Coordinates of C-alpha atoms in Angstrom, one line a residue:
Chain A
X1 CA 26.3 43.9 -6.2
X2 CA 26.6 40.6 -4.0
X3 CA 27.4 39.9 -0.7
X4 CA 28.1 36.6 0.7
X5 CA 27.5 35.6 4.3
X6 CA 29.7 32.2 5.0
X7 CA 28.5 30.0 8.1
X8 CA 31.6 29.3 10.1
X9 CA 31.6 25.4 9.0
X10 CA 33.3 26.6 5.7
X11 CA 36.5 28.1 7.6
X12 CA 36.9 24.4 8.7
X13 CA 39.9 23.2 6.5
X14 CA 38.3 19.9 5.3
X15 CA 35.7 22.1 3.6
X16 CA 38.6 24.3 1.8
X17 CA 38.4 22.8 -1.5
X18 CA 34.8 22.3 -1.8
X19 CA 34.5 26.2 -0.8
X20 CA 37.1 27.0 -3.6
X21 CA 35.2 25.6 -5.9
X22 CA 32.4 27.5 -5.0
X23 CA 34.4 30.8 -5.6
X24 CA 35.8 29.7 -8.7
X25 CA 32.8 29.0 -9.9
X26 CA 31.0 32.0 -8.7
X27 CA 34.1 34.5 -10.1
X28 CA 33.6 32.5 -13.7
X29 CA 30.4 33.2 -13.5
X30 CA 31.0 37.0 -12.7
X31 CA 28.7 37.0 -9.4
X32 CA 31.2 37.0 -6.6
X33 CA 31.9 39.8 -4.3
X34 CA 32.7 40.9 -0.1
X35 CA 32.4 37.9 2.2
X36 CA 32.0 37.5 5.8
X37 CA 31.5 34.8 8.2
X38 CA 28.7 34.5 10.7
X39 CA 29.8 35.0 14.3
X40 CA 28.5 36.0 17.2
X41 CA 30.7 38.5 17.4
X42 CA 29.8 40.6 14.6
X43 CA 26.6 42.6 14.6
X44 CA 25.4 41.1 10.7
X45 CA 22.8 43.6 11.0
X46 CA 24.5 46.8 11.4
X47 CA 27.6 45.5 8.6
X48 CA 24.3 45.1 5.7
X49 CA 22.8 48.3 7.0
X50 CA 26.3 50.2 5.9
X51 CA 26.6 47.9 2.3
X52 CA 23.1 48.7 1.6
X53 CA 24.1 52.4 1.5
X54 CA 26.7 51.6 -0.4
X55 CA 24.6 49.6 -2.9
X56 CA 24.2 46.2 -2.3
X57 CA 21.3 44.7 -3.7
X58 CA 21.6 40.8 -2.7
X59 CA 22.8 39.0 -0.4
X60 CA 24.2 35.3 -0.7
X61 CA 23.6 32.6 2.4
X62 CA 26.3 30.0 2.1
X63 CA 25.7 27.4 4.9
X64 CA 22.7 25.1 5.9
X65 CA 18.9 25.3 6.7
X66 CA 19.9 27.3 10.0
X67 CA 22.4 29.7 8.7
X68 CA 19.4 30.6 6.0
X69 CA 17.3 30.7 8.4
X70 CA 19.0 33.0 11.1
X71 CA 19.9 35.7 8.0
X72 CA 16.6 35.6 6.8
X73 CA 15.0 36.9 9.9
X74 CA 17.7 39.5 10.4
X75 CA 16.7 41.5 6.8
X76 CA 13.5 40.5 6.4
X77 CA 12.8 44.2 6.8
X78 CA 16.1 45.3 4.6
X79 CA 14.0 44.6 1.0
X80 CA 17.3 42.8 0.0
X81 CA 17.1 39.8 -2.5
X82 CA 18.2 36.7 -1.0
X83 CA 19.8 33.8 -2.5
X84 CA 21.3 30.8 -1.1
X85 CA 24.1 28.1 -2.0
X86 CA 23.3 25.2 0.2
X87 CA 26.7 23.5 2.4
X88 CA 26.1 20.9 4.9
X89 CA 23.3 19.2 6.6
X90 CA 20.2 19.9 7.3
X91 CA 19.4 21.2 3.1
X92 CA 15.6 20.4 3.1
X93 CA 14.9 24.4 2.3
X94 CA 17.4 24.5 -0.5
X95 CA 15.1 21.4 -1.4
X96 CA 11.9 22.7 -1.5
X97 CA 13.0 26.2 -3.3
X98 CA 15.0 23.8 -6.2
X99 CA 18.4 25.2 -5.1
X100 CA 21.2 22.4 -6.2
X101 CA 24.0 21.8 -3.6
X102 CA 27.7 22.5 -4.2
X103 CA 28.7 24.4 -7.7
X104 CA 25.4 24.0 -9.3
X105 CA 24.0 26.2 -7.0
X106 CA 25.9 28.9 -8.5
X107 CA 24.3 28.8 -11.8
X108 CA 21.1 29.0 -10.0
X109 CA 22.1 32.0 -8.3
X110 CA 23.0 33.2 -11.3
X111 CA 20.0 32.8 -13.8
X112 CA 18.0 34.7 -10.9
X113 CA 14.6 33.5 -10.9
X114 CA 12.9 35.5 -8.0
X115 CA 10.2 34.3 -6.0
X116 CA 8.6 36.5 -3.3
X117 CA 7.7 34.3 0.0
X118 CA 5.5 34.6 3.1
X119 CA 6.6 35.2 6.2
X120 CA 5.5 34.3 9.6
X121 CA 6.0 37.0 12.3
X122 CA 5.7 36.0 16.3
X123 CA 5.7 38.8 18.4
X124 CA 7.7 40.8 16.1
X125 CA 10.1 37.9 15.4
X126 CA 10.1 36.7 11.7
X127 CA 10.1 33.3 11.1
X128 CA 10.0 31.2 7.4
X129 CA 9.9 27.9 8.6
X130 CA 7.8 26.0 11.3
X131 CA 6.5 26.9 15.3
X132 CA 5.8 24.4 17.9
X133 CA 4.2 23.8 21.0
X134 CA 2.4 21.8 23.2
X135 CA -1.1 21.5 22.7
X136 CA -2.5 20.7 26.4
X137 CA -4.5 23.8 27.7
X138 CA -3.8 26.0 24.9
X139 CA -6.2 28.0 22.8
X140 CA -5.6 29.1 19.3
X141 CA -8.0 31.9 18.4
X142 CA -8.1 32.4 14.7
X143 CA -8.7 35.3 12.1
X144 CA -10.3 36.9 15.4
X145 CA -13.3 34.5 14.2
X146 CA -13.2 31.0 16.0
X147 CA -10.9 29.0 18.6
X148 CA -9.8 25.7 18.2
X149 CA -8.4 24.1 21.5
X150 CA -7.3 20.3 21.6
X151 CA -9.3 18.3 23.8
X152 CA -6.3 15.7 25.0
X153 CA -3.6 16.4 26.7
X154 CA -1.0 14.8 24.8
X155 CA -1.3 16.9 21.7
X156 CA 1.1 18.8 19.5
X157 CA 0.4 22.4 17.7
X158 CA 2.7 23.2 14.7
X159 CA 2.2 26.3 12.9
X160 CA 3.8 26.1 9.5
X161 CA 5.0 28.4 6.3
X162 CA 7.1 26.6 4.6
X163 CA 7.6 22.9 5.4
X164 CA 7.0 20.0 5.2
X165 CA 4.3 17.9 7.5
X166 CA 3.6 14.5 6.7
X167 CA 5.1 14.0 3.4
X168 CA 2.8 17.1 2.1
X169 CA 4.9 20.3 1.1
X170 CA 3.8 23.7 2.9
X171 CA 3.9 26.7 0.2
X172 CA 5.0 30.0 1.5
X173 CA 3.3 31.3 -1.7
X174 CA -0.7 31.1 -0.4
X175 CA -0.6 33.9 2.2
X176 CA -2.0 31.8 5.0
X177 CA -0.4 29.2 7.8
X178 CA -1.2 25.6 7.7
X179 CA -2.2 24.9 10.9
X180 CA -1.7 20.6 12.4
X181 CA -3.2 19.3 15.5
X182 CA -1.7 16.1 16.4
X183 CA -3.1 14.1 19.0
X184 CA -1.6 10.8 20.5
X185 CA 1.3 9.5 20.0
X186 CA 0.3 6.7 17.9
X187 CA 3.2 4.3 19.9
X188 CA 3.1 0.2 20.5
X189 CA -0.4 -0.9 20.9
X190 CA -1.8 2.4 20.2
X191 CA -3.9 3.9 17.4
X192 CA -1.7 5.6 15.1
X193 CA -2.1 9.7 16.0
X194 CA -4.9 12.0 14.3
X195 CA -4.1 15.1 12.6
X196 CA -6.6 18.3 12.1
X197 CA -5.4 20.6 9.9
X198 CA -6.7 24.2 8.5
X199 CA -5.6 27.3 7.7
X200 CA -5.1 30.9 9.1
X201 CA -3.6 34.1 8.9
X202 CA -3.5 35.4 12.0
X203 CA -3.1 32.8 15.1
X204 CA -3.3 34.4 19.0
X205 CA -1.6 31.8 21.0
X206 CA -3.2 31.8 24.5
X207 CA -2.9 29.2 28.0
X208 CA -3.7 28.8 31.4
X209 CA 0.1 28.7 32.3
X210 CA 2.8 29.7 30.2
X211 CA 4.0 27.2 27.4
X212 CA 6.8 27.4 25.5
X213 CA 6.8 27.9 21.8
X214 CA 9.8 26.4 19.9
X215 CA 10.8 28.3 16.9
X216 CA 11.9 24.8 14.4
X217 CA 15.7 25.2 13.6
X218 CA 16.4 28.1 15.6
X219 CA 16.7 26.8 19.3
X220 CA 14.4 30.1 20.2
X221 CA 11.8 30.0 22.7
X222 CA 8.6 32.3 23.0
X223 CA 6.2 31.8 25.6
X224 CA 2.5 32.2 25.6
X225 CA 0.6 34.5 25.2
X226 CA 2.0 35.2 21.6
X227 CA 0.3 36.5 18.3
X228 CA 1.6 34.6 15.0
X229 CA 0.7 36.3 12.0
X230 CA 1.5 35.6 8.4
X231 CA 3.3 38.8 6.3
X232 CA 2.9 37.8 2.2
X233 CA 5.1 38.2 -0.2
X234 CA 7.6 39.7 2.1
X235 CA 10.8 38.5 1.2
X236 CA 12.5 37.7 -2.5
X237 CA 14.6 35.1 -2.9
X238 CA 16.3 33.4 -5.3
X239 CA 14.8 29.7 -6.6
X240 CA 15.6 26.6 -8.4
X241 CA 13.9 25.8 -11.6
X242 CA 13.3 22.7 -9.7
X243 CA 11.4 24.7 -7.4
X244 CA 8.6 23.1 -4.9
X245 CA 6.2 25.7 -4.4
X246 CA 3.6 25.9 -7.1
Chain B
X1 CA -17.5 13.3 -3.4
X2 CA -14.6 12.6 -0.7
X3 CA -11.4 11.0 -1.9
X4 CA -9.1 10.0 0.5
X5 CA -6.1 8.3 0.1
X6 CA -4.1 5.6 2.3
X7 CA -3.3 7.5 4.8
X8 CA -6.4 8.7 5.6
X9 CA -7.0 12.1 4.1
X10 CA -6.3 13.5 1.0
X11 CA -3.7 16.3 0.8
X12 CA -6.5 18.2 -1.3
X13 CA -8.6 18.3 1.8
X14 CA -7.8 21.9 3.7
X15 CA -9.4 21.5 6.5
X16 CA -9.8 18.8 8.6
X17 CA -11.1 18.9 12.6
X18 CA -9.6 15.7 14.3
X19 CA -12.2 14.1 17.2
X20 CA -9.9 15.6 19.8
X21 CA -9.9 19.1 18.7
X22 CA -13.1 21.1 19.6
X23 CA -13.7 24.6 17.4
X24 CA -16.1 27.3 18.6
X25 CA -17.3 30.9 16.3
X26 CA -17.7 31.4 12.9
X27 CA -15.8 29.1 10.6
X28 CA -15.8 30.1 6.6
X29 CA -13.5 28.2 4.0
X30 CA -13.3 28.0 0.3
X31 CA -11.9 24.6 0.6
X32 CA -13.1 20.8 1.6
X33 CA -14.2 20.3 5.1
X34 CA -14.0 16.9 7.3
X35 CA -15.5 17.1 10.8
X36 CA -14.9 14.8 13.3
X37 CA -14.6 16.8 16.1
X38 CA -17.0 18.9 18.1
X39 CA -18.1 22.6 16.4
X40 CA -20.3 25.2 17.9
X41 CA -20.9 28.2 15.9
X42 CA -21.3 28.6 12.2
X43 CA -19.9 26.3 9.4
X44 CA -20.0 28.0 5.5
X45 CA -17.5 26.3 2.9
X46 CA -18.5 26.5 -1.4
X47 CA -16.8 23.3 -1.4
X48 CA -17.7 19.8 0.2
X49 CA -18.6 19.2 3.5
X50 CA -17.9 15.5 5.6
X51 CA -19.4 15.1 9.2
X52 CA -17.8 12.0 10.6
X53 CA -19.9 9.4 12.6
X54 CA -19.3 10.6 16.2
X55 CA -18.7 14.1 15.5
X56 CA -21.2 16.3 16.9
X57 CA -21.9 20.0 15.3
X58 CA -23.8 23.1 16.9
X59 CA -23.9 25.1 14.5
X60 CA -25.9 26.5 10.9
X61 CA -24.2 24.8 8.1
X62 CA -23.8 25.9 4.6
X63 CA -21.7 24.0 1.8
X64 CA -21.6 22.7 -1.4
X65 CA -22.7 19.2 -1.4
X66 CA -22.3 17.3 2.6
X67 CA -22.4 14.2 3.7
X68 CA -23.5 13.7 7.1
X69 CA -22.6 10.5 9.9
X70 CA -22.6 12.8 12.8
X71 CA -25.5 14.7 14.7
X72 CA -26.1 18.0 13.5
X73 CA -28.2 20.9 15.7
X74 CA -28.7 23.8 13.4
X75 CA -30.2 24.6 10.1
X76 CA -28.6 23.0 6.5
X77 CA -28.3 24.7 3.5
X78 CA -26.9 22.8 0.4
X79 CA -26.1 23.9 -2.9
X80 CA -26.0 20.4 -4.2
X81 CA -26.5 17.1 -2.7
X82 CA -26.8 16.3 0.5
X83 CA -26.3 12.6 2.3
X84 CA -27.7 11.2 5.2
X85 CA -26.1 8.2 6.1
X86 CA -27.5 5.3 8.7
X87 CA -25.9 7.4 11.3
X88 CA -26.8 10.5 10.6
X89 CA -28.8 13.0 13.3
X90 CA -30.6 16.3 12.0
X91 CA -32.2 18.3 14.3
X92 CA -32.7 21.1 12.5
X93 CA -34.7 22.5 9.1
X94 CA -32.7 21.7 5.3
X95 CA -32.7 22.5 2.5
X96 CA -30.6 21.1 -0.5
X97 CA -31.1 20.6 -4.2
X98 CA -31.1 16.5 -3.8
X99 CA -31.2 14.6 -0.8
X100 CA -30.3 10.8 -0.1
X101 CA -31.3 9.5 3.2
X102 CA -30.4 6.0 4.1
X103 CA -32.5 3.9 6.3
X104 CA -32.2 4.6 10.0
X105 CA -31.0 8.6 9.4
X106 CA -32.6 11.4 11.6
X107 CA -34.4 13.9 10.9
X108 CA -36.7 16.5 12.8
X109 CA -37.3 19.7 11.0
X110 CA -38.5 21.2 8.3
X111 CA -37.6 19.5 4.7
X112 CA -37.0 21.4 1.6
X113 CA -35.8 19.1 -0.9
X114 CA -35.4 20.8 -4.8
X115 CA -35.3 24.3 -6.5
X116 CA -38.0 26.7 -6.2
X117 CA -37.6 27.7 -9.8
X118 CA -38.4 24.3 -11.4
X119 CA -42.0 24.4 -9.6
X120 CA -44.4 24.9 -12.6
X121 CA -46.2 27.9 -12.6
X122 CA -50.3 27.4 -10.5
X123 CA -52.9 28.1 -13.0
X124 CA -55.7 30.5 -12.5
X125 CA -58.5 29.1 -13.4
X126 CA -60.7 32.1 -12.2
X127 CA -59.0 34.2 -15.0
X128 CA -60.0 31.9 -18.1
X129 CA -62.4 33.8 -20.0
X130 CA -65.8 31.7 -20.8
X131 CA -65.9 29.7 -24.4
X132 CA -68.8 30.4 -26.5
X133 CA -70.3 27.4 -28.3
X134 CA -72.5 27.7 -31.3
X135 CA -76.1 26.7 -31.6
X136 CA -75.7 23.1 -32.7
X137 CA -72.9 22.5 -30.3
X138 CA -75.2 24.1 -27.3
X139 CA -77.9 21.4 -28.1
X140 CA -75.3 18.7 -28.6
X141 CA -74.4 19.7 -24.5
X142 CA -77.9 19.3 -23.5
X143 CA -79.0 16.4 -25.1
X144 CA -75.3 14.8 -23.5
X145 CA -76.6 16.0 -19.8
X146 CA -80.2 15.2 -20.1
X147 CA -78.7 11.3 -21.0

């Protein structure tokens, strides 16, 4: 059984014949099923809680990088199978997991190749993508083995699953974060800015004063002190042939 | 050993510690390490090991094969090779399989360079039992000593 969460961009009427399409596509196919829109209105979490007992076994994302991105933390804990047909701007995730946009998608989410994914967790809040903060003061103490703490103050922590930094792709599949450093701006008539990277699984986020810790493509803020810690395998979703991750 | 492409590091390299980023405690990794930062503690990789010029390390240090620019304090332990360059400050005891050291390098400590196991084995002299000679050969001996 499938469930399809629209973001509210589809409603718009410019976008009605590119979402009928969709449908079509999706009833030929033999996949289609309830829909809803995402609003703020409606508790999301509480209508999937009451399909679930009713049988549903995946849910469908239809919108863009932040409309996956907002469902995936809400049933991250629901064991559902995810899939996702990519509409609008920003795509990059439907990118790296080899998901098509527009009809094509549709075959991919039918052929159902299922990939189980890391997830980050910050203070209890799951997360797929990327963290950021500012790197002056802060200490990052790893693995509950060493701390790493910038030396400059105009440096920039990201703490990444799935990414990507530099023109290098960050897997969700290794069961660790990849960790960048950057320091300097690398501006006019500077030196171009220097990047450490490792990797960690577990990341306790300390400062002298409180720092705020962007979530990437969710506008959420967490302040210091936080604990960021990687949960593998913990969410299946459906991928692309094309698929980025190995 | 280290490959690095144009932008400066390879994307094969996991872990790299920028000159601005200081890293204290005990640091173990299965993949490539570059150092160019400042490290107290312990460093243990299988893989490869890079020490930048200007990086300074406080810390025991085991890896694969390492090549060194930076100061180390602390003991080395390489599986492999292990490369001083010009630059290069040891204070400390290694030990590695092969060791190049290029003019100018530091070192003050203890030197093992080589395996244990490819040391032939002493011989006991005391142990060799004594060779009887025959009559004619006996004579032969004195006649050689008394010349």
């Amino acid at each position: 059984m499938y469930y399809y969460i629209y973001d509210p961009l589809l409603a718009n009427k410019k976008n009605f014949n590119s979402v009928a399409k969709i449908e079509t596509r999706l009833t030929d196919l033999g996949i289609n099923g309830k829909i809803n829109y995402l609003s703020f209105l409606k508790n999301i979490y509480q209508v999937l809680d009451e399909e679930i007992k009713k049988g549903l076994e995946t849910l469908v994302v239809v919108g863009n990088d932040k409309t996956f991105i907002k469902i995936v933390n809400l049933v991250a804990d629901l064991g559902l199978v995810v899939g996702f047909i990519p509409f609008g701007e920003p795509n990059l995730i439907a990118q790296l997991l080899g998901i098509p946009t527009g009809e094509a998608a549709c075959d991919t989410l039918s052929s159902r190749i299922i990939e189980r994914l890391d997830l980050g967790q910050i203070n209890n809040y799951y997360f797929i993508t990327s963290l950021e903060c500012d790197g002056k003061d802060v200490i990052l103490e790893c693995d509950n083995n060493y701390f790493i703490s910038p030396q400059t103050k105009n440096s920039r922590v990201t703490i990444s699953n799935l990414d990507v930094y530099d023109g290098s792709i960050i897997r969700p599949e290794d069961g660790q974060f990849d960790v960048f450093i950057k320091t300097g701006n690398g501006g006019w008539f500077k030196k171009p800015g220097e990047v450490s990277r490792f990797n960690a699984k577990r990341i306790k986020i300390t400062s002298q004063g409180s720092v705020p810790i962007l979530l990437k493509d969710e506008e959420r803020i967490i302040k210091t002190p936080a604990e960021v810690r990687i949960i593998p395998k913990k969410i299946k979703i459906i991928v692309g042939k094309n698929r980025q991750l190995k | 050993m280290f490959k690095s492409n144009s932008t400066g590091h390879s994307h094969e390299t996991d872990t790299v510690i920028g000159p601005s980023v200081k890293l204290e405690g005990d640091f173990v990794t299965e993949g490539n390490i570059i150092i160019d930062g400042i490290v107290s503690g312990e460093i243990k990789t299988a893989r490869n090991l890079k020490v930048g010029a200007g990086s300074k390390i406080f810390a025991n240090v085991s890896a694969e094969n390492a090549l060194v620019a930076g100061e180390i304090q602390g003991n080395v332990r390489i599986t492999n090779r292990l490369e001083l360059t010009s630059s290069a400050k040891v204070f400390g005891d290694i030990k590695t399989g092969i060791l190049a050291m290029a003019a100018g390098a530091m070192l003050s400590g203890k030197c093992q360079v080589g395996d244990e196991k490819s040391r032939s084995p002493k011989i006991d002299f005391s142990r060799q039992e004594k060779i009887e000679l025959s009559p004619l050969e006996e004579i032969d001996r004195k006649n050689k000593i008394k010349k």
